[in-house]
Amino acid sequence: MSRQASFEELVAEGATAPVEGWAFDWLTGRATEERPPWGYARLVAERMATVDTALDIDTGGGEVLAEVPHPPRLLVATEAWPPNVPVARARLARIGARVVAVGPHAPLPLRSGAFDLVVSRHPVHTDWPEVARVLRPGGTVLSQQIGPGTVRELSEAILGPLPPPAQRHPEQAVAAAEAAGLTVVDLRTATLRTVFHDIGAVVWFLRKVVWTVPGFTVAAHRPALARLHERIRAEGPFVAHARRFLIEARR
């Protein structure tokens, strides 16, 4: 029987593994998350095949966009986290996508009315007026967003009890889209079981998904991590629930 890795060994693994891009392959065998039933990547591919110009906001490392089998004539992606920009450029070069580095919360450096389609998967923040501005009349925005209190169980395991979530409610996104002059044509929600099998997976996830525990560091949160490690050893994998919603709107 193989020796179980220690708390320190697992934490060191999770603390040193690369987190660039927006893929989660490092968690294979260590954590799982259900996928939303609507199939975001498939929907994006279907819509990309029918338009001439498209924009992907907050592309991450370009993981979803790279799988589009029939990209439009003009395909642009934006990314605000500097380490992701070269990753996305390398990955998306083969489909002819241009990757534009942008500042957080900055206006999009793109022409008004330039795009038939705007897509965005798990944006940190959606600037609905800017989305509406770059869409042509009749254009569509399709976005899969993180819902309120996603993996809240994990946040509270590290931080303790938290107040009810005030942000990221689907209704807020609908109101903001409509205030920007868009017409919401579809809204779907999902709650997805998320399972962490070891504390190394937790550490890596918290480093990557930074809004789960704002300001997370191993040093600052070591006692809580140690308690969660012991809980996993005693009770089995730690279960949380991710929340997602899909919103589609037209200009």
C-alpha angles and dihedrals in degrees: 000000000000121000117257113244114250126243091255093049093049093046091049091053093050093044097053105037113106117261100186118131125020102273121115100202092125089070094060107132091007104067138007136197128190115241122236112261096236097068103230097196091052092049091050092050092050093051095043089058092060102048138071099214131028141173129204112201118205092007094177105200091341092258098145096036093051090064095059104118097198110033119191124253092262117034122173130178129191128205130181102189106084098213090057096054099076090041091054093044092053093046097044099043091089093061094044097247120156114222117209121196111222136182121250110271090358122138114265109264090224136109120267115255092012102129137065091194136026119190132180132176118203097341116194089223131359115218097201096185089055091047090052091047096056094044118092117231106282092022124136136226120203119185137170107207138188111253131221119293094005111184086356090158089065093046090053093045087062103031104026126236115352132198118255111285114267099187140055096038112154090232090059091054091050092050093048093048092049092046087056090056099261127131114227110222101172137024125174132170134199138183112210129197111238120192129193116196099187141014092250089065090050093052093049092047093050091050091052103037094048099178092064091076108006112221093013118179129161091234095053095044102034096118092053091045091051091051092049091048091055090047092054091048092050102038106022131244118002113243125207133161126238119207124211137172133192119216127185123184139168134215 
